[in-house]
Amino acid sequence: MRCWRGEPALNTTILLFLLQDGITNGAVYALLGLAMVLVFAVTRVILIPQGEFVAYGALTYATLATGQAPGTAMLAVAMGLVAFAFDLFAARKAFRVKTIVRAVAVNIAFPVVVLGLTWGLAGRANTIPVNIALSLLIVAAIGLFLYRIAFQPIAHTSVLVLLIASVGAHLALEGFGLIFFGAEGLRGPAISNAMITIGQLQITGQSLAVYGITIALIVALWLFFDFTLYGKALRATAVNRLGARLVGIRTSLSGQMAFLLASVIGAISGILIVPITTLYYDTGFIVGLKGFVAAIIGGLISYPLTAVAAIVVGLVEAFSSFYASNYKEVIVFTLIIPVLVLRSLTAPNVEEEKE
Amino acid sequence: MTQRWPIILFALVMAALPLIPEIPPFWIVLLNNIGLAALVAMGLVLLTGVGGLTSFGQAAFCGFGAYTTAVLSTAYGVSPWLTLPLALIVSGLAAVVLGLITVRLSGHYLPLGTLAWSLGLYYLFGKLELVGRNDGISAIPPLQIGSWRMLDAGSIYYVIWAAVILSAVLTTNLLDSRTGRGIRALRRGHIAAEAFGVNTARAKLLVFIYAAVLAGLSGWLYAHFLRAVTPTPFGVHASIEYLFIAVVGGAGYIWGGVLGAVIVIVLKEILQSYLPLIFGGQGQLELIVFGLVLVALVHLAPGGVWPWLAGLLPFKRKPPRVDTSLHLAARPARELPPVLLQLEGARKQFGGVIAVNDVSFSVGQKEIVALIGPNGAGKSTTFNLITRVLASSAGRITVCGTDVAGTTPQEIARLGVARTFQHVKLIPDMTVLENVALGANLRGQSGTIASMLRLDRADEARLLAEAARQIERVGLKDQIDQLAGSLSLGQQRIVEIARALCVDPVLLLLDEPAAGLRHMEKQQLAALLRQLRDGGMSILLVEHDMGFVMDLADRIVVLDFGTKIAEGTPDVIKANPDVIRAYLGAAA
């Protein structure tokens, strides 16, 4: 994410710096790539608004750190109200107390409590863990309601229609982002200001936090998908929606779960990078797309491959910003093309049943 | 064609619009923008809605068109009219290069792949010195006819809309042709199309190039309309916008692209000019509303607005008149070997599972051979080996003396082998006539350009006549203009038989043709198959209805767990203890 002018020589210090920069960014791309794979597998939605989850997470955190209440908390309440209306409308033919209580708890009580906490704590208990927790709760609520409002009613339609809805959601959320956070970029406080020096290698505490949290999240996802009933239900939905419904899995719940996870992962990524680089309301889009590149290289199915690919994307970005900073983005985005060629040469000739 | 007049009417209305006294010049600019977007969206309709290939990269092709003319007409002073073919060629060549990479990708890789190179190209446009980096190129000369320089929006308006209408007519012609049926079959997967000789990889590349050339045309017009180009209108956001123009309008319909352009561009304009008046100058409020409206639109009309609107229009599409007196040239008479199909130790392994285990049998001339066996015996896999949908792991299969190893399904079709499918593979939104005409694909000659220019009509009439004749032969004359998807499953199987007959086959492979038929219909089918055999055709069929098979077949081959357990005449098979055991268990 830096560029040098002139003809610098690559010495050990710069090499180590580039490696570290690449791996740090790569770790964040890995998280985003994983979230995209997860959402696509379960819901067939190509999650363009993933970038907004990143920006919302980062900027909500940065706003809280300045002692102000972010507008995203209000948005969560507003979206909750709409989601509640959708739930009521869907339940109009079979009014059951349990359904209504759940709808009120999830759609109204949850975001209102979060808003109350935000207003109550903003500027008062200004500690990093509290701000992180609040940011995650706010973005989680937005992610959950986004699925309920924009995608659940059209969950059965084609990938293309879902994609258009996804673009619509991205545009609307980006517009809200501008209103809430303004056109100026923000930076947030680092999770750790520690600095470790090993020979010529200087490692910041923030980078260590990025690595640690990324690894922890990947392990958590693995445990979740392999060892819990909810995780297995999500995987079942990913393989076969109809089959999953027949064995009693509520696919709408799987979708909400996937979006909840994706939004939390997005927000964490944002909180991790906002101390390192300035984020703007629309930065998320391009950061999300780089995660997406990793997800494509991973074939939208493989978690470990996506993680490895993301590190490669981060490294390529770091080194191309050193050697050809003008063409950094060109190089990163065309990186997929050889991968695609390879895939098209090895792809089995299978027929997909469509429609 | 009888439905010419709506287009002529539309052209007249568009031509008259700028002549309305005191029409605000701004409207004309808006109409120009609509026309430019409609051209790109029309390509996307063909690519995405009809061909099933989603592209996030169309704006990049506009960029190729626009930058080609911008560079040549400013730096080298080439006349804009001369740069038009060059702009189209450059975008077409770019499509060939990118298409060769992307088009082969299946399913979701394709849209993602296009997204990737579209981002890469956007940044490239912004960095290359040749195209002026992020500042772009300005002072592009206007179009000029004689001394008339098209400087204002009102004059280039005519060029833009002439291009839109011409493209719409050419595209409509293309879809309503032999090549078009091949393209429309792509969305349902490649196996059925290839079984009738459609080269699906080529058809995909063709629509990819076609859509790119339309985008390049739009880019060329854009450059001479605004007379300045920068990278922004060729980025990913623009590509995504073109995609939803197509989806909102109706991705399966050519005029859906035009309607979508009207809706999206007018909507954006209204939002941009009126929202700030209502809510004060709050930043980018129109972006939010636009996004919300978009989500709402796909919720309310996932199929797009055009099909809904077309239902309200007074003119309905009339089914084509088919002149059944026309005949296709018969397959050149050739000496057929006494054995049409020969399997020698054919084997297919999927990992550890042996689906077909060293099976040998043959089909001779004028013979009906039945392939029977319990579910999972490997019958359909054997069909797929013969037609090269699957490559055999070992053994030798010859069709009319040609070894099928190393051939493609298209070449098998060319040898005179036609097939039906166990799971019906018709295109549900095409009529029975169009579906069946796909079978005659290899017997027509007209190519893409001829189809667009309507030079294919004589050829096309003969193809449709042949299709109509085969439909009548299988007894579905009354359903000829219905959509294939609206027929019962039994009737759809019969449509598949008619489609296979259109190949003029020497060997017909039928996969469970009688499933879903009533008793009378089965008898009619048996009579038809006997008549075909007596006319010189050989038939290999898979069937579970034993009464039907025993009455009809000359010879029966029995498979069980991939292995041949018996072969012989129906009477021999009925008495074979191994066969009885396989079907009914021991000691039945």
Coordinates of N, CA and C in Angstrom, one line a residue, chain B residues 19-189:
Chain B
L19 N -38.1 16.5 -33.9 CA -38.8 17.5 -34.7 C -39.9 18.2 -34.0
I20 N -40.3 17.6 -32.8 CA -41.3 18.3 -32.0 C -40.8 19.7 -31.6
P21 N -41.6 20.7 -31.9 CA -41.2 22.0 -31.6 C -40.9 22.2 -30.1
E22 N -39.8 22.9 -29.9 CA -39.4 23.3 -28.5 C -39.2 22.1 -27.6
I23 N -38.8 21.0 -28.1 CA -38.4 19.9 -27.2 C -37.1 20.3 -26.5
P24 N -37.1 20.1 -25.2 CA -35.9 20.6 -24.5 C -34.6 19.8 -25.0
P25 N -33.6 20.5 -25.4 CA -32.4 19.9 -25.9 C -31.8 18.8 -24.9
F26 N -32.1 19.0 -23.7 CA -31.7 18.1 -22.7 C -32.3 16.7 -22.9
W27 N -33.5 16.7 -23.3 CA -34.2 15.4 -23.6 C -33.4 14.6 -24.7
I28 N -32.9 15.3 -25.7 CA -32.2 14.7 -26.7 C -30.9 14.0 -26.2
V29 N -30.3 14.8 -25.3 CA -29.0 14.2 -24.7 C -29.4 12.9 -24.0
L30 N -30.5 13.0 -23.2 CA -30.9 11.8 -22.5 C -31.2 10.7 -23.4
L31 N -31.9 11.0 -24.5 CA -32.2 9.9 -25.5 C -30.9 9.3 -26.1
N32 N -29.9 10.2 -26.3 CA -28.6 9.7 -26.8 C -28.0 8.7 -25.8
N33 N -28.0 9.1 -24.5 CA -27.5 8.2 -23.5 C -28.2 6.9 -23.5
I34 N -29.6 7.0 -23.6 CA -30.4 5.8 -23.6 C -29.9 4.9 -24.8
G35 N -29.8 5.5 -25.9 CA -29.4 4.7 -27.1 C -28.0 4.0 -26.9
L36 N -27.1 4.8 -26.4 CA -25.8 4.2 -26.2 C -25.8 3.0 -25.2
A37 N -26.6 3.2 -24.1 CA -26.7 2.1 -23.1 C -27.4 0.9 -23.7
A38 N -28.5 1.2 -24.6 CA -29.3 0.2 -25.1 C -28.5 -0.8 -26.0
L39 N -27.5 -0.2 -26.7 CA -26.6 -1.0 -27.6 C -25.9 -2.0 -26.8
V40 N -25.3 -1.6 -25.7 CA -24.5 -2.5 -24.9 C -25.4 -3.5 -24.2
A41 N -26.6 -3.0 -23.8 CA -27.5 -4.0 -23.1 C -28.0 -5.0 -24.1
M42 N -28.2 -4.6 -25.3 CA -28.7 -5.6 -26.3 C -27.7 -6.7 -26.5
G43 N -26.4 -6.4 -26.5 CA -25.4 -7.4 -26.5 C -25.4 -8.3 -25.3
L44 N -25.7 -7.7 -24.2 CA -25.8 -8.5 -22.9 C -27.0 -9.4 -23.0
V45 N -28.1 -8.9 -23.6 CA -29.3 -9.8 -23.7 C -28.9 -11.1 -24.4
L46 N -28.2 -10.9 -25.5 CA -27.8 -12.1 -26.3 C -26.8 -12.9 -25.5
L47 N -25.9 -12.3 -24.8 CA -24.9 -13.0 -24.1 C -25.4 -13.7 -22.8
T48 N -26.1 -12.9 -22.0 CA -26.5 -13.3 -20.7 C -27.9 -13.9 -20.7
G49 N -28.9 -13.1 -21.2 CA -30.3 -13.6 -21.1 C -30.5 -14.8 -22.0
V50 N -30.0 -14.8 -23.3 CA -30.2 -15.8 -24.2 C -29.2 -16.9 -24.1
G51 N -27.9 -16.5 -24.1 CA -26.8 -17.5 -24.1 C -26.4 -18.0 -22.7
G52 N -26.9 -17.3 -21.6 CA -26.6 -17.8 -20.3 C -25.2 -17.5 -19.8
L53 N -24.5 -16.5 -20.5 CA -23.1 -16.2 -20.0 C -23.1 -14.8 -19.4
T54 N -22.9 -14.7 -18.1 CA -23.0 -13.4 -17.5 C -21.6 -12.7 -17.6
S55 N -21.6 -11.5 -18.1 CA -20.4 -10.7 -18.2 C -20.4 -9.4 -17.4
F56 N -19.4 -9.2 -16.6 CA -19.2 -8.0 -15.9 C -18.2 -7.0 -16.6
G57 N -17.9 -7.4 -17.9 CA -16.9 -6.6 -18.6 C -17.3 -5.8 -19.8
Q58 N -18.6 -5.6 -20.0 CA -19.0 -5.0 -21.2 C -18.5 -3.6 -21.4
A59 N -18.5 -2.9 -20.3 CA -18.0 -1.5 -20.4 C -16.6 -1.4 -20.9
A60 N -15.8 -2.4 -20.5 CA -14.4 -2.4 -21.0 C -14.3 -2.5 -22.6
F61 N -15.3 -3.2 -23.2 CA -15.3 -3.3 -24.6 C -15.8 -1.9 -25.2
C62 N -16.7 -1.2 -24.5 CA -17.0 0.1 -24.9 C -15.7 0.9 -24.9
G63 N -14.9 0.7 -23.9 CA -13.6 1.4 -23.8 C -12.7 1.1 -25.0
F64 N -12.6 -0.1 -25.4 CA -11.8 -0.4 -26.6 C -12.3 0.3 -27.8
G65 N -13.6 0.4 -28.0 CA -14.2 1.1 -29.2 C -13.9 2.6 -29.1
A66 N -14.1 3.1 -27.9 CA -13.9 4.6 -27.7 C -12.5 5.0 -27.8
Y67 N -11.6 4.3 -27.2 CA -10.2 4.7 -27.2 C -9.6 4.5 -28.6
T68 N -10.0 3.4 -29.3 CA -9.5 3.2 -30.7 C -9.7 4.5 -31.5
T69 N -11.0 4.9 -31.5 CA -11.3 6.1 -32.4 C -10.7 7.3 -31.8
A70 N -10.6 7.4 -30.5 CA -10.0 8.7 -29.9 C -8.6 8.8 -30.2
V71 N -7.8 7.7 -30.1 CA -6.4 7.8 -30.4 C -6.2 8.1 -31.9
L72 N -6.9 7.3 -32.8 CA -6.6 7.4 -34.2 C -7.1 8.8 -34.7
S73 N -8.2 9.3 -34.2 CA -8.7 10.5 -34.9 C -8.0 11.7 -34.3
T74 N -7.5 11.7 -33.1 CA -6.7 12.8 -32.6 C -5.3 12.8 -32.9
A75 N -4.6 11.7 -32.6 CA -3.1 11.7 -32.8 C -2.8 11.5 -34.2
Y76 N -3.6 10.8 -35.0 CA -3.2 10.5 -36.4 C -4.1 11.1 -37.4
G77 N -5.2 11.8 -36.9 CA -6.1 12.5 -37.9 C -6.8 11.6 -38.8
V78 N -7.1 10.4 -38.4 CA -7.9 9.5 -39.2 C -9.3 9.9 -39.2
S79 N -10.0 9.9 -40.3 CA -11.5 10.2 -40.3 C -12.3 9.3 -39.4
P80 N -13.2 9.9 -38.6 CA -14.0 9.0 -37.7 C -14.7 7.9 -38.4
W81 N -15.1 8.1 -39.7 CA -15.8 7.0 -40.4 C -14.9 5.8 -40.6
L82 N -13.6 6.1 -40.9 CA -12.6 5.1 -41.1 C -12.3 4.3 -39.8
T83 N -12.4 5.1 -38.7 CA -12.1 4.4 -37.4 C -13.2 3.5 -37.0
L84 N -14.4 3.7 -37.5 CA -15.5 2.8 -37.1 C -15.2 1.3 -37.3
P85 N -14.9 0.9 -38.5 CA -14.6 -0.6 -38.6 C -13.4 -1.0 -37.7
L86 N -12.4 0.0 -37.6 CA -11.2 -0.4 -36.8 C -11.7 -0.6 -35.3
A87 N -12.6 0.4 -34.8 CA -13.0 0.3 -33.4 C -13.7 -1.1 -33.2
L88 N -14.6 -1.5 -34.2 CA -15.3 -2.7 -34.1 C -14.3 -3.9 -34.1
I89 N -13.3 -3.8 -34.9 CA -12.4 -4.9 -35.0 C -11.6 -5.0 -33.7
V90 N -11.1 -3.9 -33.2 CA -10.4 -3.9 -32.0 C -11.2 -4.5 -30.8
S91 N -12.5 -4.1 -30.7 CA -13.2 -4.7 -29.6 C -13.5 -6.1 -29.9
G92 N -13.7 -6.5 -31.2 CA -13.9 -7.9 -31.5 C -12.7 -8.7 -31.2
L93 N -11.5 -8.2 -31.5 CA -10.3 -9.0 -31.2 C -10.0 -9.1 -29.7
A94 N -10.3 -8.0 -29.0 CA -10.2 -8.1 -27.5 C -11.1 -9.2 -27.0
A95 N -12.3 -9.3 -27.6 CA -13.3 -10.3 -27.2 C -12.7 -11.7 -27.5
V96 N -12.1 -11.8 -28.7 CA -11.5 -13.2 -29.0 C -10.5 -13.6 -28.0
V97 N -9.6 -12.7 -27.6 CA -8.5 -13.0 -26.7 C -9.1 -13.3 -25.3
L98 N -10.0 -12.4 -24.8 CA -10.6 -12.6 -23.5 C -11.6 -13.8 -23.5
G99 N -12.3 -13.9 -24.7 CA -13.3 -15.0 -24.8 C -12.6 -16.4 -24.8
L100 N -11.5 -16.5 -25.5 CA -10.9 -17.8 -25.5 C -10.5 -18.3 -24.1
I101 N -10.2 -17.3 -23.2 CA -9.9 -17.6 -21.8 C -11.2 -17.9 -21.0
T102 N -12.1 -16.9 -21.1 CA -13.3 -17.0 -20.2 C -14.4 -17.9 -20.6
V103 N -14.7 -18.0 -21.9 CA -15.9 -18.6 -22.4 C -15.9 -20.1 -22.0
R104 N -14.7 -20.7 -21.9 CA -14.7 -22.1 -21.5 C -15.0 -22.4 -20.1
L105 N -14.9 -21.3 -19.3 CA -15.2 -21.5 -17.9 C -16.7 -21.8 -17.7
S106 N -16.9 -22.7 -16.8 CA -18.3 -23.1 -16.6 C -18.9 -22.3 -15.4
G107 N -20.2 -22.3 -15.4 CA -21.0 -21.8 -14.2 C -20.5 -20.4 -13.7
H108 N -20.2 -20.4 -12.5 CA -19.9 -19.1 -11.8 C -18.6 -18.5 -12.1
Y109 N -17.6 -19.3 -12.6 CA -16.3 -18.8 -12.9 C -16.4 -17.7 -14.0
L110 N -17.3 -17.9 -14.9 CA -17.4 -17.0 -16.0 C -17.6 -15.5 -15.6
P111 N -18.7 -15.3 -14.8 CA -18.9 -13.9 -14.4 C -17.8 -13.4 -13.6
L112 N -17.2 -14.2 -12.7 CA -16.1 -13.8 -11.9 C -14.9 -13.5 -12.7
G113 N -14.6 -14.3 -13.7 CA -13.5 -14.1 -14.6 C -13.6 -12.7 -15.3
T114 N -14.8 -12.5 -15.8 CA -15.0 -11.2 -16.5 C -14.9 -10.0 -15.6
L115 N -15.3 -10.2 -14.3 CA -15.1 -9.1 -13.3 C -13.6 -8.8 -13.2
A116 N -12.8 -9.9 -13.1 CA -11.4 -9.7 -12.9 C -10.7 -8.9 -14.0
W117 N -10.9 -9.4 -15.3 CA -10.2 -8.6 -16.3 C -10.8 -7.3 -16.6
S118 N -12.1 -7.1 -16.2 CA -12.7 -5.8 -16.4 C -12.1 -4.8 -15.4
L119 N -11.8 -5.2 -14.2 CA -11.1 -4.4 -13.3 C -9.7 -4.1 -13.7
G120 N -9.0 -5.1 -14.2 CA -7.6 -4.9 -14.7 C -7.6 -4.0 -15.8
L121 N -8.5 -4.1 -16.8 CA -8.5 -3.2 -18.0 C -8.8 -1.7 -17.6
Y122 N -9.7 -1.6 -16.6 CA -10.1 -0.2 -16.1 C -8.8 0.5 -15.6
Y123 N -8.0 -0.2 -14.8 CA -6.8 0.4 -14.2 C -5.8 0.6 -15.3
L124 N -5.8 -0.3 -16.3 CA -4.9 -0.1 -17.4 C -5.2 1.1 -18.2
F125 N -6.5 1.3 -18.5 CA -6.9 2.6 -19.2 C -6.4 3.8 -18.5
G126 N -6.4 3.7 -17.2 CA -6.1 4.9 -16.3 C -4.6 5.1 -16.2
K127 N -3.8 4.1 -16.6 CA -2.3 4.2 -16.4 C -1.5 4.3 -17.7
L128 N -2.1 3.9 -18.8 CA -1.3 3.9 -20.1 C -1.2 5.3 -20.6
E129 N 0.1 5.6 -21.0 CA 0.4 6.9 -21.6 C -0.4 7.1 -22.9
L130 N -0.4 6.0 -23.7 CA -1.0 6.1 -25.0 C -2.5 6.6 -25.0
V131 N -3.2 6.3 -24.0 CA -4.6 6.7 -23.9 C -4.8 7.8 -22.9
G132 N -3.7 8.5 -22.6 CA -3.8 9.7 -21.8 C -4.0 9.5 -20.3
R133 N -3.7 8.4 -19.8 CA -3.9 8.0 -18.4 C -5.3 8.5 -17.8
N134 N -5.3 8.9 -16.6 CA -6.6 9.3 -16.0 C -7.3 10.5 -16.6
D135 N -6.4 11.3 -17.3 CA -7.0 12.5 -17.9 C -7.8 12.2 -19.2
G136 N -7.4 11.0 -19.8 CA -8.1 10.6 -21.0 C -7.7 11.5 -22.2
I137 N -8.6 11.4 -23.2 CA -8.3 12.1 -24.5 C -9.4 13.1 -24.7
S138 N -9.1 14.3 -25.1 CA -10.1 15.3 -25.4 C -10.0 15.8 -26.8
A139 N -10.9 16.7 -27.2 CA -10.8 17.3 -28.5 C -10.9 16.3 -29.6
I140 N -11.8 15.3 -29.5 CA -12.0 14.3 -30.5 C -12.9 14.9 -31.6
P141 N -12.5 14.8 -32.9 CA -13.3 15.4 -33.9 C -14.8 14.8 -33.9
P142 N -15.8 15.7 -34.3 CA -17.1 15.1 -34.4 C -17.3 14.3 -35.7
L143 N -18.4 13.6 -35.8 CA -18.7 12.9 -37.1 C -19.0 14.0 -38.1
Q144 N -18.8 13.7 -39.4 CA -19.0 14.7 -40.4 C -19.5 14.0 -41.7
I145 N -20.5 14.6 -42.2 CA -20.9 14.1 -43.6 C -20.9 15.3 -44.5
G146 N -20.0 15.3 -45.5 CA -19.7 16.4 -46.3 C -19.2 17.6 -45.4
S147 N -20.0 18.7 -45.4 CA -19.6 19.8 -44.6 C -20.4 19.9 -43.3
W148 N -21.3 18.9 -43.2 CA -22.2 18.9 -42.0 C -21.5 18.2 -40.8
R149 N -21.0 19.0 -39.9 CA -20.3 18.5 -38.7 C -21.4 18.3 -37.6
M150 N -21.4 17.0 -37.1 CA -22.4 16.7 -36.1 C -21.9 17.1 -34.7
L151 N -22.0 18.4 -34.4 CA -21.5 18.9 -33.2 C -22.5 18.9 -32.1
D152 N -23.8 19.0 -32.4 CA -24.8 19.0 -31.3 C -25.4 17.7 -31.1
A153 N -26.1 17.5 -30.0 CA -26.7 16.3 -29.6 C -27.8 15.9 -30.6
G154 N -28.5 16.9 -31.2 CA -29.6 16.6 -32.1 C -29.2 15.9 -33.4
S155 N -27.9 16.1 -33.8 CA -27.5 15.5 -35.1 C -27.0 14.1 -34.9
I156 N -26.2 13.9 -33.9 CA -25.6 12.6 -33.7 C -26.7 11.6 -33.2
Y157 N -27.8 12.3 -32.7 CA -29.0 11.5 -32.3 C -29.4 10.5 -33.3
Y158 N -29.4 11.0 -34.6 CA -29.9 10.1 -35.7 C -28.9 8.9 -35.9
V159 N -27.6 9.2 -35.8 CA -26.7 8.1 -36.0 C -26.8 7.1 -34.9
I160 N -27.0 7.6 -33.6 CA -27.1 6.6 -32.5 C -28.3 5.8 -32.6
W161 N -29.5 6.4 -32.9 CA -30.7 5.6 -32.9 C -30.8 4.7 -34.2
A162 N -30.2 5.2 -35.3 CA -30.1 4.3 -36.5 C -29.3 3.0 -36.1
A163 N -28.2 3.2 -35.3 CA -27.4 2.1 -34.9 C -28.2 1.2 -34.0
V164 N -29.0 1.8 -33.1 CA -29.8 0.9 -32.2 C -30.8 0.1 -33.0
I165 N -31.5 0.8 -33.8 CA -32.6 0.0 -34.6 C -32.0 -1.0 -35.5
L166 N -30.9 -0.6 -36.2 CA -30.3 -1.6 -37.1 C -29.8 -2.8 -36.3
S167 N -29.2 -2.5 -35.2 CA -28.7 -3.7 -34.4 C -29.8 -4.5 -33.9
A168 N -30.9 -3.9 -33.4 CA -32.0 -4.7 -32.9 C -32.6 -5.6 -34.0
V169 N -32.7 -5.1 -35.3 CA -33.2 -5.9 -36.4 C -32.2 -7.0 -36.7
L170 N -30.9 -6.7 -36.8 CA -30.0 -7.8 -37.1 C -29.9 -8.8 -36.0
T171 N -30.1 -8.4 -34.7 CA -30.0 -9.4 -33.6 C -31.3 -10.2 -33.6
T172 N -32.4 -9.6 -33.9 CA -33.7 -10.4 -34.0 C -33.5 -11.4 -35.1
N173 N -33.0 -11.0 -36.2 CA -32.8 -12.0 -37.3 C -31.9 -13.1 -36.9
L174 N -30.8 -12.8 -36.2 CA -29.9 -13.8 -35.9 C -30.5 -14.8 -34.9
L175 N -31.3 -14.4 -34.0 CA -31.9 -15.3 -33.0 C -32.9 -16.2 -33.7
D176 N -33.6 -15.7 -34.7 CA -34.6 -16.4 -35.4 C -34.0 -17.2 -36.6
S177 N -32.9 -18.0 -36.3 CA -32.3 -18.7 -37.4 C -31.6 -19.9 -36.9
R178 N -31.0 -20.6 -37.8 CA -30.3 -21.9 -37.4 C -29.2 -21.6 -36.4
T179 N -28.4 -20.6 -36.6 CA -27.3 -20.2 -35.7 C -28.0 -19.8 -34.3
G180 N -29.1 -19.0 -34.4 CA -29.7 -18.5 -33.3 C -30.3 -19.6 -32.4
R181 N -30.8 -20.7 -33.0 CA -31.3 -21.8 -32.2 C -30.2 -22.5 -31.4
G182 N -29.0 -22.5 -32.1 CA -27.8 -23.1 -31.4 C -27.5 -22.2 -30.2
I183 N -27.5 -20.9 -30.3 CA -27.2 -20.0 -29.2 C -28.3 -20.1 -28.1
R184 N -29.6 -20.2 -28.5 CA -30.6 -20.3 -27.5 C -30.5 -21.6 -26.8
A185 N -29.9 -22.7 -27.4 CA -29.8 -23.9 -26.7 C -28.7 -24.0 -25.7
L186 N -27.8 -23.0 -25.7 CA -26.7 -23.0 -24.8 C -27.1 -22.9 -23.3
R187 N -28.1 -22.2 -23.0 CA -28.5 -21.9 -21.6 C -28.9 -23.3 -21.0
R188 N -29.4 -24.2 -21.7 CA -29.8 -25.5 -21.1 C -28.6 -26.5 -21.0
G189 N -27.4 -26.0 -21.2 CA -26.3 -26.9 -21.1 C -25.9 -27.4 -22.4

